[in-house]
Coordinates of C-alpha atoms in Angstrom, one line a residue:
M989 CA 142.5 142.4 34.1
N990 CA 139.5 140.2 34.7
W991 CA 139.7 137.0 32.7
A992 CA 136.3 135.5 33.3
L993 CA 136.6 132.2 35.2
L994 CA 140.3 132.7 36.0
G995 CA 139.5 136.0 37.8
N996 CA 141.8 138.9 37.9
I997 CA 145.1 138.2 36.0
D998 CA 148.3 140.1 35.6
P999 CA 148.4 139.7 31.7
Y1000 CA 152.1 140.4 31.4
V1001 CA 153.3 137.9 34.0
F1002 CA 150.7 135.3 32.9
I1003 CA 151.1 135.5 29.1
I1004 CA 154.9 135.8 29.0
S1005 CA 155.4 133.0 31.6
A1006 CA 153.0 130.7 29.7
L1007 CA 154.7 131.4 26.4
L1008 CA 158.2 130.8 27.8
A1009 CA 157.0 127.6 29.4
V1010 CA 155.4 126.3 26.2
G1011 CA 158.4 127.3 24.1
F1012 CA 160.8 125.5 26.5
L1013 CA 158.7 122.4 26.5
L1014 CA 158.4 122.4 22.7
W1015 CA 162.1 122.6 22.5
G1016 CA 162.3 119.6 24.8
V1017 CA 159.9 117.6 22.5
V1018 CA 161.7 118.5 19.3
D1019 CA 165.3 118.3 20.5
S1020 CA 165.7 117.0 24.1
E1021 CA 169.4 116.2 23.6
G1022 CA 170.1 119.7 22.3
L1023 CA 168.2 121.3 25.2
S1024 CA 170.1 119.2 27.7
H1025 CA 173.4 120.0 26.1
V1026 CA 172.7 123.8 26.1
S1027 CA 171.5 123.7 29.7
N1028 CA 174.5 121.7 30.9
T1029 CA 176.9 124.0 29.1
I1030 CA 175.4 127.1 30.8
L1031 CA 175.2 125.3 34.1
D1032 CA 178.8 124.2 34.0
Y1033 CA 179.9 127.8 33.2
I1034 CA 177.9 129.1 36.2
I1035 CA 179.3 126.5 38.6
Q1036 CA 182.9 127.1 37.4
Q1037 CA 182.8 130.9 37.3
W1038 CA 180.3 131.7 40.0
G1039 CA 180.5 128.7 42.3
W1040 CA 182.3 130.7 45.0
L1041 CA 179.4 133.2 45.1
F1042 CA 177.0 130.4 45.8
I1043 CA 179.3 129.2 48.6
V1044 CA 179.5 132.7 50.2
G1045 CA 175.9 133.6 49.5
I1046 CA 174.3 130.6 51.3
L1047 CA 176.5 131.1 54.4
F1048 CA 175.7 134.8 54.4
F1049 CA 171.9 134.2 54.2
L1050 CA 172.1 131.8 57.1
L1051 CA 174.1 134.3 59.3
F1052 CA 171.8 137.1 58.3
C1053 CA 168.6 135.2 59.3
L1054 CA 170.2 134.2 62.7
Y1055 CA 171.3 137.9 63.2
L1056 CA 167.7 139.0 62.8
A1057 CA 166.4 136.4 65.1
F1058 CA 168.6 137.5 68.0
S1059 CA 168.7 141.2 67.2
R1060 CA 166.4 144.0 68.5
Y1061 CA 164.0 143.1 65.6
G1062 CA 163.4 139.6 66.8
D1063 CA 160.1 140.4 68.6
I1064 CA 158.5 141.9 65.4
K1065 CA 155.6 139.7 64.1
L1066 CA 155.0 138.5 60.6
G1067 CA 151.7 140.1 59.6
G1068 CA 151.3 142.7 62.4
Q1069 CA 151.7 142.7 66.1
D1070 CA 148.0 141.8 66.8
T1071 CA 148.1 138.8 64.4
L1072 CA 147.8 135.4 65.9
P1073 CA 149.2 132.1 64.4
E1074 CA 146.6 130.3 62.2
Y1075 CA 148.0 126.8 62.8
S1076 CA 149.1 124.7 65.7
T1077 CA 152.9 124.2 66.2
F1078 CA 152.6 120.6 65.0
S1079 CA 150.7 121.4 61.9
W1080 CA 153.1 124.3 61.2
F1081 CA 156.1 122.1 61.4
A1082 CA 154.4 119.4 59.3
M1083 CA 153.6 121.8 56.5
L1084 CA 157.2 123.3 56.7
F1085 CA 158.7 119.9 56.4
G1086 CA 156.3 118.5 53.8
C1087 CA 156.4 121.5 51.5
G1088 CA 160.1 122.1 51.7
M1089 CA 161.8 118.7 51.4
G1090 CA 159.6 115.7 52.0
V1091 CA 159.8 114.0 48.6
G1092 CA 163.5 114.8 48.2
L1093 CA 164.4 113.2 51.5
V1094 CA 162.9 109.9 50.6
F1095 CA 164.6 110.0 47.3
W1096 CA 168.1 110.9 48.6
S1097 CA 168.2 109.6 52.2
I1098 CA 169.9 106.4 51.1
A1099 CA 171.5 107.4 47.9
E1100 CA 173.5 110.4 49.1
P1101 CA 175.2 108.9 52.2
I1102 CA 176.2 105.8 50.1
N1103 CA 177.5 108.1 47.3
H1104 CA 179.6 110.1 49.8
F1105 CA 180.8 106.8 51.4
L1106 CA 182.0 105.5 48.1
N1107 CA 183.2 108.8 46.6
P1108 CA 184.1 111.3 49.4
P1109 CA 185.2 114.9 48.7
A1110 CA 188.9 115.8 49.0
Y1111 CA 188.5 117.5 52.4
V1112 CA 187.5 114.2 54.0
N1113 CA 191.1 112.9 53.3
A1114 CA 189.7 109.4 53.9
L1115 CA 192.3 106.7 54.7
S1116 CA 189.8 103.9 55.3
P1117 CA 186.1 103.1 54.5
S1118 CA 185.2 103.7 58.1
Q1119 CA 186.4 107.3 57.9
S1120 CA 184.4 107.9 54.7
A1121 CA 181.4 106.4 56.4
E1122 CA 181.7 108.7 59.4
W1123 CA 181.8 111.8 57.1
S1124 CA 179.1 110.6 54.7
L1125 CA 176.2 111.4 57.0
A1126 CA 177.8 114.7 58.2
I1127 CA 178.0 115.9 54.5
S1128 CA 174.3 114.9 54.0
F1129 CA 173.4 116.8 57.2
F1130 CA 175.2 119.8 55.7
H1131 CA 173.5 119.7 52.3
W1132 CA 170.0 119.3 53.8
G1133 CA 170.3 121.2 57.1
L1134 CA 170.6 124.8 58.2
S1135 CA 172.2 126.1 55.0
A1136 CA 169.5 124.7 52.8
W1137 CA 166.6 126.2 54.9
A1138 CA 168.3 129.6 55.2
S1139 CA 167.4 130.5 51.6
F1140 CA 163.7 129.5 52.2
V1141 CA 163.6 131.4 55.5
L1142 CA 165.1 134.6 53.9
I1143 CA 162.3 134.8 51.4
G1144 CA 159.7 134.0 54.1
L1145 CA 161.1 136.9 56.2
A1146 CA 160.9 139.3 53.3
M1147 CA 157.3 138.3 52.7
G1148 CA 156.3 138.5 56.3
V1149 CA 158.1 141.7 57.2
I1150 CA 157.6 143.8 54.0
I1151 CA 154.4 142.4 52.4
F1152 CA 152.2 141.2 55.3
R1153 CA 152.9 144.2 57.6
N1154 CA 152.3 146.7 54.8
K1155 CA 149.4 144.8 53.2
M1156 CA 151.1 144.7 49.8
P1157 CA 150.4 142.2 46.9
M1158 CA 151.8 138.7 47.6
L1159 CA 154.5 139.0 45.0
L1160 CA 158.3 138.8 45.2
S1161 CA 158.5 142.1 43.4
S1162 CA 156.7 143.7 46.4
C1163 CA 159.8 142.9 48.6
F1164 CA 161.7 145.5 46.6
Y1165 CA 159.3 148.4 47.4
P1166 CA 161.7 149.8 50.0
L1167 CA 164.4 150.0 47.3
L1168 CA 162.4 150.7 44.1
G1169 CA 159.2 152.4 45.3
D1170 CA 156.4 152.4 42.7
R1171 CA 158.8 151.1 40.0
I1172 CA 158.0 147.6 41.2
Y1173 CA 154.7 147.9 39.3
G1174 CA 156.6 148.5 36.0
P1175 CA 158.9 146.3 33.9
I1176 CA 161.4 145.6 36.6
G1177 CA 158.8 144.2 39.0
K1178 CA 157.2 142.2 36.2
L1179 CA 160.6 140.7 35.3
I1180 CA 161.1 139.6 38.9
D1181 CA 157.7 138.0 39.1
I1182 CA 158.2 136.2 35.7
I1183 CA 161.5 134.8 36.9
T1184 CA 159.9 133.7 40.1
L1185 CA 157.0 131.9 38.3
W1186 CA 159.5 130.3 35.9
A1187 CA 161.7 128.9 38.6
S1188 CA 158.7 127.7 40.7
L1189 CA 156.9 126.1 37.7
F1190 CA 159.8 124.2 36.4
G1191 CA 161.2 123.2 39.8
M1192 CA 157.9 121.6 40.7
T1193 CA 157.4 120.0 37.3
T1194 CA 160.7 118.3 37.7
T1195 CA 159.7 117.1 41.2
I1196 CA 156.4 115.8 39.9
G1197 CA 158.3 113.8 37.2
L1198 CA 160.9 112.4 39.7
G1199 CA 158.2 111.7 42.3
T1200 CA 156.1 109.8 39.7
K1201 CA 159.1 107.7 38.8
Q1202 CA 159.8 106.8 42.4
L1203 CA 156.1 105.8 43.0
A1204 CA 156.3 103.7 39.8
A1205 CA 159.5 102.1 41.0
G1206 CA 157.8 101.2 44.3
V1207 CA 154.8 99.7 42.5
T1208 CA 157.0 97.7 40.2
Y1209 CA 159.4 96.5 42.9
N1210 CA 156.6 95.5 45.3
Y1211 CA 153.8 94.3 43.1
G1212 CA 155.5 93.3 39.9
I1213 CA 153.7 95.7 37.6
P1214 CA 156.1 96.3 34.7
Q1215 CA 157.7 99.8 34.3
G1216 CA 156.6 101.7 31.3
I1217 CA 154.7 104.8 30.1
P1218 CA 151.2 103.4 30.9
L1219 CA 152.2 102.9 34.6
L1220 CA 153.9 106.3 34.8
L1221 CA 151.0 108.2 33.2
G1222 CA 148.4 106.2 35.3
I1223 CA 150.2 107.2 38.6
L1224 CA 150.6 110.8 37.4
A1225 CA 146.9 111.1 36.6
I1226 CA 146.0 109.9 40.2
V1227 CA 148.5 112.4 41.7
I1228 CA 147.2 115.3 39.6
I1229 CA 143.6 114.6 40.7
C1230 CA 144.6 114.4 44.3
Y1231 CA 146.7 117.6 44.5
L1232 CA 144.0 119.5 42.5
I1233 CA 141.3 118.4 44.9
S1234 CA 143.6 119.4 47.8
A1235 CA 144.4 122.8 46.3
C1236 CA 140.7 123.6 46.0
T1237 CA 139.9 123.0 49.6
P1238 CA 139.6 126.3 51.6
N1239 CA 142.1 127.6 54.1
L1240 CA 144.9 125.2 53.1
K1241 CA 142.9 122.4 54.8
G1242 CA 144.1 119.8 52.2
I1243 CA 147.7 120.7 52.8
K1244 CA 147.3 120.7 56.5
I1245 CA 145.7 117.2 56.6
G1246 CA 148.2 115.7 54.1
S1247 CA 151.1 117.2 56.0
D1248 CA 149.9 115.9 59.3
L1249 CA 149.3 112.4 58.0
S1250 CA 152.6 112.2 56.1
L1251 CA 154.6 113.3 59.2
I1252 CA 152.8 110.8 61.4
A1253 CA 153.4 108.0 58.9
T1254 CA 157.1 109.1 58.4
G1255 CA 157.6 109.0 62.2
G1256 CA 156.2 105.4 62.2
L1257 CA 158.6 104.3 59.5
L1258 CA 161.6 105.9 61.2
L1259 CA 160.7 104.3 64.5
F1260 CA 160.3 100.9 62.8
V1261 CA 163.7 101.1 61.1
F1262 CA 165.3 102.4 64.3
L1263 CA 164.0 99.5 66.4
F1264 CA 164.4 96.7 63.9
G1265 CA 167.6 98.0 62.3
P1266 CA 171.1 98.4 63.8
T1267 CA 169.9 100.6 66.6
K1268 CA 173.2 101.1 68.4
F1269 CA 175.1 101.8 65.1
I1270 CA 172.4 104.3 64.1
M1271 CA 172.8 106.2 67.5
D1272 CA 176.6 106.0 67.3
M1273 CA 176.6 107.3 63.8
F1274 CA 174.1 110.0 64.4
V1275 CA 175.9 111.4 67.4
N1276 CA 179.3 111.2 65.7
S1277 CA 178.1 112.7 62.5
T1278 CA 176.4 115.5 64.3
G1279 CA 179.7 116.3 66.0
V1280 CA 181.5 116.2 62.6
Y1281 CA 178.9 118.5 61.1
I1282 CA 179.1 121.1 63.9
Q1283 CA 182.9 121.0 64.2
N1284 CA 183.5 121.3 60.5
F1285 CA 180.5 123.5 59.5
F1286 CA 182.4 126.6 58.5
A1287 CA 185.1 124.5 56.8
M1288 CA 182.5 122.7 54.6
S1289 CA 180.6 126.0 54.1
L1290 CA 183.6 127.8 52.7
W1291 CA 185.4 125.0 50.9
T1292 CA 185.9 125.8 47.2
D1293 CA 188.3 123.0 46.1
P1294 CA 190.8 125.6 44.7
I1295 CA 193.7 123.3 44.0
E1296 CA 192.4 119.9 42.9
Q1297 CA 189.3 121.1 41.2
S1298 CA 187.9 117.5 41.2
G1299 CA 184.4 118.5 40.1
W1300 CA 182.8 117.0 43.3
L1301 CA 181.9 120.5 44.6
G1302 CA 180.0 121.4 41.5
S1303 CA 178.2 118.0 41.4
W1304 CA 177.1 118.2 45.0
T1305 CA 177.4 121.3 47.2
I1306 CA 177.1 124.0 44.6
F1307 CA 174.5 122.0 42.7
Y1308 CA 172.4 121.8 45.9
W1309 CA 172.9 125.5 46.7
A1310 CA 171.7 126.4 43.2
W1311 CA 168.7 124.0 43.6
W1312 CA 167.6 125.4 47.0
I1313 CA 167.9 129.0 45.7
A1314 CA 165.7 128.0 42.7
W1315 CA 163.1 126.6 45.1
A1316 CA 163.4 129.6 47.5
P1317 CA 160.6 131.8 45.9
F1318 CA 158.0 129.0 45.9
V1319 CA 158.9 127.5 49.4
G1320 CA 159.6 130.9 50.9
M1321 CA 156.2 132.4 49.8
F1322 CA 154.4 129.4 51.1
I1323 CA 156.0 129.2 54.5
A1324 CA 155.5 132.9 54.9
K1325 CA 151.8 132.4 54.2
I1326 CA 151.4 129.7 56.9
S1327 CA 153.6 131.7 59.5
K1328 CA 151.5 134.8 60.0
G1329 CA 151.4 135.8 63.7
R1330 CA 154.8 134.4 64.6
T1331 CA 157.7 136.6 65.6
I1332 CA 160.8 136.9 63.5
K1333 CA 162.7 135.0 66.2
E1334 CA 160.1 132.2 66.4
F1335 CA 159.9 132.0 62.6
V1336 CA 163.6 131.9 62.0
L1337 CA 164.4 129.4 64.8
G1338 CA 161.4 127.2 64.1
A1339 CA 161.8 127.1 60.3
L1340 CA 165.6 126.6 60.5
I1341 CA 166.1 124.2 63.4
A1342 CA 162.9 122.0 63.5
P1343 CA 163.1 120.9 59.8
T1344 CA 166.9 120.6 60.0
L1345 CA 166.5 118.2 63.0
L1346 CA 163.9 116.2 61.1
D1347 CA 166.2 116.0 58.1
M1348 CA 169.1 114.9 60.2
I1349 CA 166.9 112.2 61.9
F1350 CA 165.7 111.0 58.5
F1351 CA 169.2 110.7 57.1
G1352 CA 170.5 109.4 60.4
I1353 CA 168.1 106.4 60.5
F1354 CA 167.7 105.6 56.8
G1355 CA 171.2 106.6 55.8
G1356 CA 172.8 105.1 58.9
T1357 CA 171.1 101.8 58.4
S1358 CA 172.2 101.7 54.7
L1359 CA 175.8 102.4 55.7
S1360 CA 175.7 99.7 58.3
F1361 CA 174.3 97.1 55.8
E1362 CA 177.0 98.1 53.2
L1363 CA 179.9 98.0 55.7
N1364 CA 178.9 94.7 57.2
Q1365 CA 177.8 93.1 53.9
V1366 CA 174.3 92.5 55.2
S1367 CA 172.9 93.7 51.8
Q1368 CA 175.9 92.3 49.9
G1369 CA 176.2 95.4 47.8
I1370 CA 172.6 95.3 46.6
L1371 CA 171.9 98.9 47.9
A1372 CA 174.9 100.4 46.1
N1373 CA 173.9 98.5 42.9
A1374 CA 170.3 99.8 43.2
I1375 CA 171.6 103.4 43.5
N1376 CA 173.8 102.9 40.3
V1377 CA 170.9 101.3 38.3
D1378 CA 167.8 103.2 39.6
I1379 CA 168.0 105.6 42.6
S1380 CA 164.2 105.5 42.8
S1381 CA 164.2 101.9 43.9
A1382 CA 166.9 102.2 46.6
V1383 CA 164.6 102.9 49.5
F1384 CA 162.4 99.9 48.6
V1385 CA 165.5 97.7 48.4
L1386 CA 166.4 98.8 51.9
F1387 CA 163.0 97.9 53.3
E1388 CA 163.3 94.4 51.7
Q1389 CA 165.9 93.7 54.3
F1390 CA 163.3 94.1 57.1
P1391 CA 160.3 92.0 58.3
F1392 CA 156.7 93.0 57.4
R1393 CA 157.9 94.2 54.0
E1394 CA 154.4 94.2 52.5
I1395 CA 153.1 96.6 55.2
T1396 CA 156.1 98.9 55.4
S1397 CA 156.3 99.2 51.6
L1398 CA 152.7 100.2 51.4
I1399 CA 153.2 102.9 54.1
L1400 CA 156.4 104.1 52.3
I1401 CA 154.4 104.5 49.1
F1402 CA 151.8 106.5 51.1
V1403 CA 154.5 108.7 52.6
I1404 CA 156.0 109.5 49.1
F1405 CA 152.5 110.1 47.7
T1406 CA 151.4 112.5 50.5
F1407 CA 154.7 114.5 50.5
F1408 CA 154.3 114.6 46.7
V1409 CA 150.7 115.9 46.8
V1410 CA 151.5 118.5 49.5
S1411 CA 154.4 120.0 47.5
A1412 CA 152.4 120.1 44.3
D1413 CA 149.3 121.5 46.1
S1414 CA 151.2 124.4 47.7
C1415 CA 153.0 125.2 44.4
T1416 CA 149.6 125.5 42.5
I1417 CA 148.6 128.1 45.1
V1418 CA 151.9 130.1 44.7
L1419 CA 151.6 130.0 40.9
G1420 CA 148.1 131.3 41.2
M1421 CA 149.2 134.2 43.5
L1422 CA 152.1 135.1 41.1
S1423 CA 149.9 135.2 38.0
S1424 CA 146.9 137.1 39.7
G1425 CA 148.8 140.1 40.9
G1426 CA 149.5 138.7 44.4
N1427 CA 146.0 137.6 45.4
E1428 CA 146.5 135.3 48.4
N1429 CA 143.5 133.3 47.6
P1430 CA 143.5 132.8 43.8
R1431 CA 140.4 131.5 42.2
I1432 CA 139.9 127.8 41.9
P1433 CA 139.9 127.8 38.0
L1434 CA 143.3 129.5 38.0
K1435 CA 144.8 127.0 40.5
L1436 CA 143.3 124.2 38.3
F1437 CA 145.0 125.7 35.3
W1438 CA 148.5 125.8 36.8
G1439 CA 148.0 122.4 38.4
I1440 CA 147.0 120.8 35.1
A1441 CA 149.8 122.6 33.3
M1442 CA 152.4 121.2 35.8
G1443 CA 151.1 117.7 35.4
A1444 CA 150.8 117.9 31.6
A1445 CA 154.4 119.2 31.4
A1446 CA 155.6 116.4 33.7
G1447 CA 153.8 113.8 31.6
L1448 CA 155.3 115.1 28.4
L1449 CA 158.8 114.9 29.8
L1450 CA 158.3 111.5 31.3
M1451 CA 157.5 110.2 27.8
L1452 CA 160.7 111.8 26.6
G1453 CA 162.7 109.7 29.2
D1454 CA 165.5 110.8 31.5
G1455 CA 166.8 113.4 29.0
G1456 CA 163.7 115.5 29.2
L1457 CA 163.6 115.6 33.0
D1458 CA 167.3 116.2 33.3
A1459 CA 167.1 119.2 30.9
L1460 CA 164.1 120.6 32.9
Q1461 CA 166.0 120.1 36.2
M1462 CA 168.9 122.1 34.8
A1463 CA 166.6 124.8 33.5
S1464 CA 165.0 125.3 36.9
I1465 CA 168.4 125.7 38.5
L1466 CA 169.4 128.2 35.7
G1467 CA 166.2 130.1 36.4
G1468 CA 167.3 130.3 40.1
F1469 CA 170.7 131.8 39.3
P1470 CA 169.4 135.4 39.1
F1471 CA 167.9 134.9 42.5
L1472 CA 171.3 134.7 44.0
F1473 CA 171.7 138.4 43.3
I1474 CA 168.0 139.2 44.0
M1475 CA 168.4 137.6 47.5
F1476 CA 171.3 139.8 48.4
A1477 CA 169.2 142.8 47.5
I1478 CA 166.3 141.4 49.6
C1479 CA 168.6 141.3 52.6
Y1480 CA 169.1 145.1 52.3
S1481 CA 165.4 145.7 51.7
I1482 CA 164.5 143.7 54.9
I1483 CA 167.0 145.7 57.0
K1484 CA 165.7 149.0 55.6
T1485 CA 162.1 148.1 56.4
L1486 CA 162.9 146.9 59.9
R1487 CA 164.8 150.1 60.8
R1488 CA 161.9 152.2 59.6
E1489 CA 159.5 150.0 61.6
K1490 CA 161.5 150.3 64.8
S1491 CA 161.9 154.1 64.3
T1492 CA 158.2 154.5 63.8
N1493 CA 157.4 152.5 66.9
L1494 CA 159.8 154.6 69.0
V1495 CA 158.2 157.8 67.8
G1496 CA 154.7 156.4 68.6
I1497 CA 155.9 155.4 72.1
R1498 CA 157.4 158.9 72.7
E1499 CA 154.1 160.6 71.5
R1500 CA 152.0 158.4 73.8
N1501 CA 154.3 159.2 76.8

């Protein structure tokens, strides 16, 4: 249906998604505590009763993607055999990294290793602080590594194999055509697309809120501007303007430029900390933790804490798996869009291994340095205290221990800002596709609508305080729970499509011979 400036719109997906979002936000405004309580109750039930399925599911998705890469289907291209890649390998890696995890890494690269060091899971069986420290990085690698990216890659594969090659609408419901046929254009398909839009919208709104808080913490910590609603809303307004401008540039040019710059700046910061920090300790910890990660990968992947039931698993591993699945539709659709022309093998290995290595290097240098400072009392507990008081400030506290603090803090704020803009930019494009019937290039007014909607929702929740953002974060994860089942079905749909593709090619070869 043509909606004037917004262009062609799927009215069912657009209107129902918008009403649900407005209703949820109004609930948060009227009763944020009640919303948080209900969300937490449901989330606790899901973690306790279905946690084992998250554990099994993520490992299955990873093994499934690796199987496809090394199977007879590995040479099939995303988008057709004659399609060539649109972006250089460097820009492709930069966009994968920036869209998928950039902001989160800066937020957690110090806080997570320190948390696991102070409160390790039962399987560590730590007898000393040094043993906890050795495992803390390995657990961080596990949460942000291959398992996390598997859910994104699976959705990207479905998009590239089923949608691009068959020239279908850029919608998650299209991935079910091999199973449902034309029924994807009815209520079942609409429901799938509404859930996809819900999870993507609220997942990114939460990220915008958390990213704004981290930027505000950096400005306050480095320049003394007092924290408060005016600072938060001022930063948010600047961010909204930047990601809207970027989203409106043609051919993802804004995302490409932002991703390249953020990756270069990130590399500079990592090199600086590596050279000026405890270099030998960083290398020792990185090598050791990589060994612990590889050696215990399957043990960590299948650990369900059946006896002690300490709650650690639900607070960390299952929570992360639910979070990555909630983000899978948005990130998967975007990385599929930028990966046309690459083979299944190239896509799987590139999108799994390259970002995982970058994540490990990030945690290895920032997290390893933080652990060294805490173990040797260089920071005298300041880092651990900062994490307990305000996680957003932890990374700035770390850089205060180094020379050239004024310069490095400015670069750090730039890195957070660009990662932030790239993620929000790519999400506005995905939301535009979902609400316009799968149009790969939604009209600018539609992207502006969703971009402003995300920013306005984030601003509203920032004014409500931590309770509003926490409730929204829980809701986005709850919205991702149905995807656990949807993703199992997608695996079957991918296999069915690839078998048909190979059979068709073999028939064509025989006919030509």
